[in-house]
mmCIF file of C-alpha atoms in Angstrom:
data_model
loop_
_atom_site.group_PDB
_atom_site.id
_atom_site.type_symbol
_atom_site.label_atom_id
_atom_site.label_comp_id
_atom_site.label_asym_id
_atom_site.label_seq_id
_atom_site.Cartn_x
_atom_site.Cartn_y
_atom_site.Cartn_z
ATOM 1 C CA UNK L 1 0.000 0.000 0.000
ATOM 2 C CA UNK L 2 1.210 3.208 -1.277
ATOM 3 C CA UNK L 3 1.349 6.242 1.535
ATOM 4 C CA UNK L 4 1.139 9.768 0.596
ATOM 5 C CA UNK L 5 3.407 12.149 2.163
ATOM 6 C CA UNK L 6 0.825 14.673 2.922
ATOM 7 C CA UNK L 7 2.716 17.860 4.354
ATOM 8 C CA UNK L 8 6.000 18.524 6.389
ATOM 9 C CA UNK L 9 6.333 20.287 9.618
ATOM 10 C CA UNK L 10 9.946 21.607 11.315
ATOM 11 C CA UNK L 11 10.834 20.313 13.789
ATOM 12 C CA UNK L 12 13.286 22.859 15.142
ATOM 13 C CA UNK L 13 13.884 26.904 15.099
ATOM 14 C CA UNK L 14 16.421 27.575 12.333
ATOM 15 C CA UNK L 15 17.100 31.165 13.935
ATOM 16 C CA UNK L 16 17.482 29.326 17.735
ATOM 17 C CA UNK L 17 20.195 26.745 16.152
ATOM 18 C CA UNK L 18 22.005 29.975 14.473
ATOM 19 C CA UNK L 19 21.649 31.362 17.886
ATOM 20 C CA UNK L 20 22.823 28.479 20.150
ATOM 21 C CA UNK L 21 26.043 27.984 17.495
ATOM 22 C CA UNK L 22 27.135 31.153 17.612
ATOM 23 C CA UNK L 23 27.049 31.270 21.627
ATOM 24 C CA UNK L 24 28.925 27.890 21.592
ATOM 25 C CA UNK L 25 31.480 28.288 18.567
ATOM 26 C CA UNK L 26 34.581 26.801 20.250
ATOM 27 C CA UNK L 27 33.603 25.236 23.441
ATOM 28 C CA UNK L 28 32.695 22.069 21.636
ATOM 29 C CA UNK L 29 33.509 21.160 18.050
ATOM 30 C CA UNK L 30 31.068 18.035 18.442
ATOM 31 C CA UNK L 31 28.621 20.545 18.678
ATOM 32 C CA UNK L 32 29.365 22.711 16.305
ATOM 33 C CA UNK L 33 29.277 20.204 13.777
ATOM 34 C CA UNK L 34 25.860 19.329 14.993
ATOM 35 C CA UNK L 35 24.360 22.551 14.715
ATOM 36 C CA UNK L 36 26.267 23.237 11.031
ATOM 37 C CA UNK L 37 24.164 19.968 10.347
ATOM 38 C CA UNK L 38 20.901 21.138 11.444
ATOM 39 C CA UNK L 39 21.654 24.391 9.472
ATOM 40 C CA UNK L 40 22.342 22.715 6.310
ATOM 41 C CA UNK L 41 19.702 20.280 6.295
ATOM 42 C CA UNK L 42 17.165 22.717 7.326
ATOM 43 C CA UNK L 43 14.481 22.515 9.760
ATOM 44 C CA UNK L 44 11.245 20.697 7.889
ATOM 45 C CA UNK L 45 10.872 16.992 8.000
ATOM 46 C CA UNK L 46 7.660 14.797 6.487
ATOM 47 C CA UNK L 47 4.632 13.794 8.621
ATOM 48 C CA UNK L 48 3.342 10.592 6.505
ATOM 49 C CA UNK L 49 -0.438 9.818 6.505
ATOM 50 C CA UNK L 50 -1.611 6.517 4.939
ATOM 51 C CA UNK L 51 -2.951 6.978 1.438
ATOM 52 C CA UNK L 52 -5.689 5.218 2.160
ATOM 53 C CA UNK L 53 -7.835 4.664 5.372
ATOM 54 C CA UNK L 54 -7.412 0.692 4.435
ATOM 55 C CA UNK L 55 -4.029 0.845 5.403
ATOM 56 C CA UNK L 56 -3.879 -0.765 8.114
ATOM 57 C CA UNK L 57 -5.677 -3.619 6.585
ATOM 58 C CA UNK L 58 -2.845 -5.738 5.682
ATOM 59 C CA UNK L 59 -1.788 -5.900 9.106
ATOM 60 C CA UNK L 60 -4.808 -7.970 10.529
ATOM 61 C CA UNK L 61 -3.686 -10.880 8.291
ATOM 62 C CA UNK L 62 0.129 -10.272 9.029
ATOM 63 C CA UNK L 63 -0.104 -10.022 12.679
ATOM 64 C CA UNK L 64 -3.880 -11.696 13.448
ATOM 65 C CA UNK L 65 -3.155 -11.859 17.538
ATOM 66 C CA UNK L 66 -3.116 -7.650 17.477
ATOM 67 C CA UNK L 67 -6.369 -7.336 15.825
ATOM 68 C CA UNK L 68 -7.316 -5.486 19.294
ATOM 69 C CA UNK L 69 -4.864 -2.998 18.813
ATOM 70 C CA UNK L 70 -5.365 -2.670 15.009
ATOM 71 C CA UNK L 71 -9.297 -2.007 15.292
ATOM 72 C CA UNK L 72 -8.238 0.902 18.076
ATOM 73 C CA UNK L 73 -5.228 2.226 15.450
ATOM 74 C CA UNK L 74 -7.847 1.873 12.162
ATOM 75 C CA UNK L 75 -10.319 4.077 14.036
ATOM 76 C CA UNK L 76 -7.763 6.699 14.724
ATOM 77 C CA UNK L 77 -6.905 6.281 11.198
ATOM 78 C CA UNK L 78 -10.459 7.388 10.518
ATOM 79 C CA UNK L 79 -10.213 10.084 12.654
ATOM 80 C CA UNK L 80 -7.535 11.520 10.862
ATOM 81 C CA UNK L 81 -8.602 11.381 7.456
ATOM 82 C CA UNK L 82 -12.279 12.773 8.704
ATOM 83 C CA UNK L 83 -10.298 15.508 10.093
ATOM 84 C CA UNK L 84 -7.703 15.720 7.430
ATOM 85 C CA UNK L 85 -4.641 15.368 9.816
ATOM 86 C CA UNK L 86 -1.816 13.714 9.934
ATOM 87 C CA UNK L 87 -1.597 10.389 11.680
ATOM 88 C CA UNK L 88 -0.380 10.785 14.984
ATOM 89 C CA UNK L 89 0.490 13.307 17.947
ATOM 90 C CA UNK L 90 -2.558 14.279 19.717
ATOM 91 C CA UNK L 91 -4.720 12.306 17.709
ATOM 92 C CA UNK L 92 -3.956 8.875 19.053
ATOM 93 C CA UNK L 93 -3.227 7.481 21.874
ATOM 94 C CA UNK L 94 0.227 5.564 22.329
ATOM 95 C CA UNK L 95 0.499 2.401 23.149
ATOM 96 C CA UNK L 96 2.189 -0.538 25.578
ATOM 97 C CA UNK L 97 2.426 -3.424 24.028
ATOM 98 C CA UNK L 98 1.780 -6.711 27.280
ATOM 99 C CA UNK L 99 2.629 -10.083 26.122
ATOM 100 C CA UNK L 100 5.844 -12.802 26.795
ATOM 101 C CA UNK L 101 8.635 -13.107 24.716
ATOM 102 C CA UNK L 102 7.966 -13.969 21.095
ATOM 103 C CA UNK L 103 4.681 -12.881 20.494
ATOM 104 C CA UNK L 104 5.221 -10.647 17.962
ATOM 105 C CA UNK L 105 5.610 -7.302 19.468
ATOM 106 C CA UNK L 106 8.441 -5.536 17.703
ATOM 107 C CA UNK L 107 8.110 -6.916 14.737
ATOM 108 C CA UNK L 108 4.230 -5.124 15.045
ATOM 109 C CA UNK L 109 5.784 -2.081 16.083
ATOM 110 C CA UNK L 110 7.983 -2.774 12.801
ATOM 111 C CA UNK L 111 5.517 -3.578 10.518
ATOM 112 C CA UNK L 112 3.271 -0.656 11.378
ATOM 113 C CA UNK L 113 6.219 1.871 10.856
ATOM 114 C CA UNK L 114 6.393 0.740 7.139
ATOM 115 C CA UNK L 115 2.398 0.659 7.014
ATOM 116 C CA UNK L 116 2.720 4.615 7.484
ATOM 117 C CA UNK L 117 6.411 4.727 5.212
ATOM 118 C CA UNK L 118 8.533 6.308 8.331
ATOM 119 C CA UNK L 119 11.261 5.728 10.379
ATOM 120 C CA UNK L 120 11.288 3.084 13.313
ATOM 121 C CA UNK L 121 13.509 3.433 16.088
ATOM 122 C CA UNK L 122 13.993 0.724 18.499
ATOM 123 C CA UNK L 123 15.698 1.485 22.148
ATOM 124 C CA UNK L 124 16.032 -1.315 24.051
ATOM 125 C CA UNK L 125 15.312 -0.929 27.613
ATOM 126 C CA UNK L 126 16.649 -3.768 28.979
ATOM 127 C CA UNK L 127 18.962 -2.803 31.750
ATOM 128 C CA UNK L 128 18.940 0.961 30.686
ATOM 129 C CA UNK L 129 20.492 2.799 34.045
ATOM 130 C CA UNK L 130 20.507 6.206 32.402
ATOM 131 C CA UNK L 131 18.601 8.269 30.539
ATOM 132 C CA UNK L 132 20.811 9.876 28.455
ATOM 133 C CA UNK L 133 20.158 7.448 25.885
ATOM 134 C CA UNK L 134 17.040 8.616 24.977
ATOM 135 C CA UNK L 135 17.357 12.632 26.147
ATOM 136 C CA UNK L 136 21.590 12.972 25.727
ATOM 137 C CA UNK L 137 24.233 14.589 27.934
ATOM 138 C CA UNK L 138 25.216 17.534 28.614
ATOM 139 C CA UNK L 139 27.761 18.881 25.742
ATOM 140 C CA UNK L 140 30.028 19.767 29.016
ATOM 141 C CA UNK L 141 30.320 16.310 29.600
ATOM 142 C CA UNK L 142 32.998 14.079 28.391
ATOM 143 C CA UNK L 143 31.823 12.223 25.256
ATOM 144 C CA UNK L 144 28.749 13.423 24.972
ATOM 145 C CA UNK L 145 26.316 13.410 22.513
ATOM 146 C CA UNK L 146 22.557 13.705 21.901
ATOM 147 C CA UNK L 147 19.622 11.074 22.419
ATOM 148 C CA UNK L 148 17.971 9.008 20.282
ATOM 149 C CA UNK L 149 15.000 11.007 20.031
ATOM 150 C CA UNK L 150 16.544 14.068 18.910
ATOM 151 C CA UNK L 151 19.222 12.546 16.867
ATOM 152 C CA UNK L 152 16.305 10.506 15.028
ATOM 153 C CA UNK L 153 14.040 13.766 14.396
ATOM 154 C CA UNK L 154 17.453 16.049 13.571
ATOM 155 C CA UNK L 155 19.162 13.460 10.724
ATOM 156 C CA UNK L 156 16.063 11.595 9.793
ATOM 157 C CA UNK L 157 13.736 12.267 7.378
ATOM 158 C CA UNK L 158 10.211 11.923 9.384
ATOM 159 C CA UNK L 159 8.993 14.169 12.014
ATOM 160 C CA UNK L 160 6.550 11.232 12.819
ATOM 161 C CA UNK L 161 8.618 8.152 13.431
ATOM 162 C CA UNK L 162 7.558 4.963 15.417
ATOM 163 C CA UNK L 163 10.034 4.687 18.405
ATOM 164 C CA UNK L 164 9.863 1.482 20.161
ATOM 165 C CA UNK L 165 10.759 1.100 23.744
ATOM 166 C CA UNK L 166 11.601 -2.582 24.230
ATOM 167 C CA UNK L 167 11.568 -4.255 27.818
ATOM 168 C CA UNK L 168 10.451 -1.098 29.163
ATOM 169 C CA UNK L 169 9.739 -2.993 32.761
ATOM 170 C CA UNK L 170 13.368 -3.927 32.747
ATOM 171 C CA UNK L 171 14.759 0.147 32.462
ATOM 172 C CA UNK L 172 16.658 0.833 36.130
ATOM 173 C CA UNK L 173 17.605 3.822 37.224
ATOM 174 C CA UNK L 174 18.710 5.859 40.320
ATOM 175 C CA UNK L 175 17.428 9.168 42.347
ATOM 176 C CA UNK L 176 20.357 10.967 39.629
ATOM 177 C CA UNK L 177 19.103 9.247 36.451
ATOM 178 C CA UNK L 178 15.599 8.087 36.308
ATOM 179 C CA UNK L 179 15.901 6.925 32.066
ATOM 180 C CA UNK L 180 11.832 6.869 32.464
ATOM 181 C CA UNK L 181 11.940 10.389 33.248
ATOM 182 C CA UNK L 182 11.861 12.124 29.855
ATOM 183 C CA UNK L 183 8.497 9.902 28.770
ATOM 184 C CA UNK L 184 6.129 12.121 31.041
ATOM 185 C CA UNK L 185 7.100 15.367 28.647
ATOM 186 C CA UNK L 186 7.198 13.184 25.647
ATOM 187 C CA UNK L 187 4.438 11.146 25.598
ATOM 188 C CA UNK L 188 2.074 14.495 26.236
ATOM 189 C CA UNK L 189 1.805 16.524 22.585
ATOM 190 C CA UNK L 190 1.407 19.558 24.611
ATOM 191 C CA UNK L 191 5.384 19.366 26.109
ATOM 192 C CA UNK L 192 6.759 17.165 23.842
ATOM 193 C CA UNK L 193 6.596 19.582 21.156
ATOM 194 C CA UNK L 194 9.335 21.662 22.904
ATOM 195 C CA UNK L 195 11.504 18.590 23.914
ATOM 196 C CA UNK L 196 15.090 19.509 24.835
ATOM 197 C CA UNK L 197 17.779 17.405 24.216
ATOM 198 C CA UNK L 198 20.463 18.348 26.660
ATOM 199 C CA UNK L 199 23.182 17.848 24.251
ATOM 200 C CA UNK L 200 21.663 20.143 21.457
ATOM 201 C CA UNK L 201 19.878 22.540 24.161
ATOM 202 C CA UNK L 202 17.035 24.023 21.496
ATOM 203 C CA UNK L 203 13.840 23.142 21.585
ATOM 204 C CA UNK L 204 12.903 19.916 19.284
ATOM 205 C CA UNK L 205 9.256 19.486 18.022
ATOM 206 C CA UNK L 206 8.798 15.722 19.346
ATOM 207 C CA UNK L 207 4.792 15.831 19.210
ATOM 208 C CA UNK L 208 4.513 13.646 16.352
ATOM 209 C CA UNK L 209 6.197 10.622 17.082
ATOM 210 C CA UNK L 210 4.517 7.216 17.249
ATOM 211 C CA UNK L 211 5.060 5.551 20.269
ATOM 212 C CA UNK L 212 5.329 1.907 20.965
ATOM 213 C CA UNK L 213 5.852 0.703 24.214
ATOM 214 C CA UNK L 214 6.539 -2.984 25.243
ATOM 215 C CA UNK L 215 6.830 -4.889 28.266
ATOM 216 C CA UNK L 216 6.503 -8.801 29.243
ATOM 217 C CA UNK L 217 4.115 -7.363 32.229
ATOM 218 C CA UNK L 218 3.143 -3.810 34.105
ATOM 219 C CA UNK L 219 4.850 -4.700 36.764
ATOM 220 C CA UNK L 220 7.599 -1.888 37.296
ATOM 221 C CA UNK L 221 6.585 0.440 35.369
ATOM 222 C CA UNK L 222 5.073 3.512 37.013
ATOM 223 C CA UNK L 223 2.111 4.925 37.785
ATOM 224 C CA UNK L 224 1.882 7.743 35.673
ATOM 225 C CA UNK L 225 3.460 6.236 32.569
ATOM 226 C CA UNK L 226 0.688 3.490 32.542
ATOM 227 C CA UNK L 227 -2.005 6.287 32.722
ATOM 228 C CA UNK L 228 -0.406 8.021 29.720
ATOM 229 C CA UNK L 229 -0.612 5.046 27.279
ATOM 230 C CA UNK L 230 -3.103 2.367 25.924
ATOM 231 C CA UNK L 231 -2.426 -0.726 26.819
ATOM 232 C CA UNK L 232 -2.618 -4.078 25.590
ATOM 233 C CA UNK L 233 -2.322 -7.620 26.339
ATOM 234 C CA UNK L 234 -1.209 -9.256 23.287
ATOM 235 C CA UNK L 235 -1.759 -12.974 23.393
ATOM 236 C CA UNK L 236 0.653 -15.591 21.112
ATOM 237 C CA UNK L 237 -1.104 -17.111 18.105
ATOM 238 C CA UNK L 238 -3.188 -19.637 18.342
ATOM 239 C CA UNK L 239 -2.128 -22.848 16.372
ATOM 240 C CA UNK L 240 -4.173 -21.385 13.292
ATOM 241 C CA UNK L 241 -3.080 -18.324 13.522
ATOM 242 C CA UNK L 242 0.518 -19.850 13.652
ATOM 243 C CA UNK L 243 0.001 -21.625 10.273
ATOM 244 C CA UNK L 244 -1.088 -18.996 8.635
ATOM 245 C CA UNK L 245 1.505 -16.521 9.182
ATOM 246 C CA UNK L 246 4.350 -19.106 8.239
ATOM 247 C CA UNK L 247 2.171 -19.726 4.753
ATOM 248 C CA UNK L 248 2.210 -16.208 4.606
ATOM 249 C CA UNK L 249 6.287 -15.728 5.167
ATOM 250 C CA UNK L 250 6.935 -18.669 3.107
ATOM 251 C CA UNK L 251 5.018 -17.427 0.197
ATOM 252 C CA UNK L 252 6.921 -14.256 0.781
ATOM 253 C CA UNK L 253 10.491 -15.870 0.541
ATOM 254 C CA UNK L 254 9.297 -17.650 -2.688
ATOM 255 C CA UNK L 255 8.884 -14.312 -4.093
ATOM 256 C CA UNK L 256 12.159 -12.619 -2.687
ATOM 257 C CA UNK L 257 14.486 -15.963 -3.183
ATOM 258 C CA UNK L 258 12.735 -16.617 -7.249
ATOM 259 C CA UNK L 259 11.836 -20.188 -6.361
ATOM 260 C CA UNK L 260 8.690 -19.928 -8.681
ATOM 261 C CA UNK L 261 8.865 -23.578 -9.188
ATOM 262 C CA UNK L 262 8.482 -24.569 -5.346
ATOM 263 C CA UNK L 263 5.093 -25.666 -4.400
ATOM 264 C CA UNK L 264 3.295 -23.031 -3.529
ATOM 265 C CA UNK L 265 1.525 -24.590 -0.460
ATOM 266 C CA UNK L 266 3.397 -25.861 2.766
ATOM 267 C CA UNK L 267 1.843 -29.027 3.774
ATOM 268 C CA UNK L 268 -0.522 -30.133 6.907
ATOM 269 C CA UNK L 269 2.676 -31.714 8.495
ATOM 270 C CA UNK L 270 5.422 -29.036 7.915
ATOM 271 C CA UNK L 271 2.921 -26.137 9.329
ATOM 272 C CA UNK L 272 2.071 -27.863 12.572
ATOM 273 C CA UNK L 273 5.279 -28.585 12.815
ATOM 274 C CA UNK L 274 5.935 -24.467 12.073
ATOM 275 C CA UNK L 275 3.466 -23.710 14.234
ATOM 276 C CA UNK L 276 5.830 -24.271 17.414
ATOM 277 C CA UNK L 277 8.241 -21.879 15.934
ATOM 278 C CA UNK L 278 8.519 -18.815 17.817
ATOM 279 C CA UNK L 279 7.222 -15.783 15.238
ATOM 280 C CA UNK L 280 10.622 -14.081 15.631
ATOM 281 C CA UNK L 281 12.485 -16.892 14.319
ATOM 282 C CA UNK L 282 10.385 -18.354 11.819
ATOM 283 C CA UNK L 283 12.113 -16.312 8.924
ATOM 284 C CA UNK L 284 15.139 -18.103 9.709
ATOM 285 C CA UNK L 285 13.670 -21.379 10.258
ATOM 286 C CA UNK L 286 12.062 -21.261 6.728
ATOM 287 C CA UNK L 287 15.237 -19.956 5.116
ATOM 288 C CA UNK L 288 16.895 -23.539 6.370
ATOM 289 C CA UNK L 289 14.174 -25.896 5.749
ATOM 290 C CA UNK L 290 14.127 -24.048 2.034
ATOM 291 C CA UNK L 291 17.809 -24.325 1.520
ATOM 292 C CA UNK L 292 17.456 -28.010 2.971
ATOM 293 C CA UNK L 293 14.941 -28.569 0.304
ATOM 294 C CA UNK L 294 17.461 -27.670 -2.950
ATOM 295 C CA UNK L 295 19.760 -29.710 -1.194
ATOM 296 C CA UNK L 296 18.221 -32.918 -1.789
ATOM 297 C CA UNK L 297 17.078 -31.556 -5.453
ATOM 298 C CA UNK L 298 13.729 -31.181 -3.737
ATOM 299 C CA UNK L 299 10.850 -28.612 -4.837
ATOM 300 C CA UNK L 300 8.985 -28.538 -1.543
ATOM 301 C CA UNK L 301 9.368 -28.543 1.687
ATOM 302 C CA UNK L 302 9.223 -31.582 3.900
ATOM 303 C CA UNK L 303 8.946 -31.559 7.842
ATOM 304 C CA UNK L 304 12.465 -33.046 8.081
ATOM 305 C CA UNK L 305 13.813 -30.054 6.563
ATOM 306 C CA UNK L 306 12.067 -28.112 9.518
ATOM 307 C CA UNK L 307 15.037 -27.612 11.794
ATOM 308 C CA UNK L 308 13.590 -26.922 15.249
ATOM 309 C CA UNK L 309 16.533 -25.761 17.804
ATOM 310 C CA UNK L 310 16.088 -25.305 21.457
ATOM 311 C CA UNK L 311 17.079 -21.968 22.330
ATOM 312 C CA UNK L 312 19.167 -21.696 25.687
ATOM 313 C CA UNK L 313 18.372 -19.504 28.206
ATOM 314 C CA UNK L 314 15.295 -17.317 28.258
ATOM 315 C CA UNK L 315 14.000 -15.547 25.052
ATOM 316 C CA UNK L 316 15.424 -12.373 23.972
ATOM 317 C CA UNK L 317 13.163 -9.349 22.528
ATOM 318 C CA UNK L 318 11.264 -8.980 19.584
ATOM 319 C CA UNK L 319 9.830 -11.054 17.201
#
């Protein structure tokens, strides 16, 4: 599905970035090259809205256990276009992705970036003891440098990407660095439109970022970030559900790999056996059984060429 780039927006001051260079010119060339780049690349960026209010649509077959969350995002969708605005900021609510490992929940928050043709930004959280990483450090500082948020927004080319907060139970912190701070300005359109990145110390337009949130449970997270989001419990696919997303990847990697003369059906056998495949790795798991498959001079795909591995330890993010 094609998506229109509908308008742009700056993110940024031009005349405050001329203004904060010329106070700093010497006291940090890291900085100066920063601001030269905001200068030259100029302050507008694209706010993407879906061509089409069926945009979405493709999703419910791609990822069928977040049809909850896709009926909420389709009706802001609808909102947007009835108001002809752009998709996002104040007109939807952000979301926290609930589920266990594997379920699916970055690759959503993948697929729905390239549903609406931004950027998608993925921070893990796991661990996370400052939160520099997503507001930067003080240009005083040794080796400092801007977040994530600003540094996305300043060199990319969206002013509405989807940043993803993985693990977000998992961030840690201390009464100096709290890395959840920053989210209570950012996730309000009102405040996060004059975001400050205390590296770059100018005001960034953050408003119209998309975000995704995800965590294995609430559990940690506080208070007052919970009441700022949507939240879902995202359950794994049922057995069905399973077999039809692997037909649907495997069909895929026909088309990508130019195996036109595989069969273009997996069999009974090979998708149950799929269907215990963790959504994350399946890509991966198909890619063997294919190769597996011209091996033996074989144009399908038999359930012994389904490698299924044990993976040690506990599961690791995404999908």
């Amino acid at each position: 599905m094609s998506i229109a780039l509908a308008r742009t927006r700056p993110v940024y001051d031009l005349h405050e970035v001329q203004g904060a260079l010329e106070r700093n010119r010497g006291r940090s060339p890291e900085l100066d090259v920063f601001y030269e780049r905001m200068l030259e690349t100029g302050a507008e960026r694209f706010v993407t809205t879906p061509s089409s209010i069926d945009a979405l649509d493709p999703l419910f077959e791609e990822c069928p256990n977040f049809d909850e969350v896709l009926d909420d995002l389709a009706r802001y969708l609808r909102l947007a276009y009835a108001g002809n605005k752009a998709f996002g900021g104040a007109g939807v609510m952000q979301i926290l992705l609930l589920g266990g490992p594997g379920v699916g929940k970055t690759h959503f928050a993948k697929r729905l970036a390239r549903a609406m043709q931004t950027d998608c930004e993925l921070i893990s959280m796991n661990a996370l003891s400052a939160g520099f990483v997503i507001t930067g450090s003080s240009a005083s500082w040794r080796g400092a440098k801007c977040g994530k948020v600003a540094k996305r927004l300043v060199r990319g080319e969206y002013a509405n990407p989807v940043i993803v907060l993985d693990e977000v139970e998992k961030a840690s912190g201390s009464t100096q660095s709290d890395p959840l701070a920053a989210l209570y300005q950012l996730l309000e359109p009102e405040t996060a439109c004059a975001f400050r990145d205390e590296f770059i110390d100018v005001d960034i337009d953050a408003s119209q970022i998309f975000w995704v949130l995800t965590a294995n449970s609430v559990e940690g997270i506080p208070h007052p970030l919970l009441n700022r989001m949507a939240i879902y419990e995202v359950p794994a696919p049922t057995l069905e559900q399973a077999a039809a997303i692997a037909q649907r990847m495997y069909t895929g990697l026909l088309g990508e790999l130019n195996l036109a003369a595989f069969d273009p059906r997996l069999g009974d056998v090979v998708l149950d056996k799929l269907a215990g495949v963790s959504p994350r790795d399946l890509r991966k798991t198909l890619l063997d059984a294919l190769g597996y498959a011209v091996a033996a001079g074989r144009e399908h795909v038999v359930a012994a060429d389904v490698p299924i591995k044990a993976t040690p330890g506990k599961g690791r993010i995404g999908f």
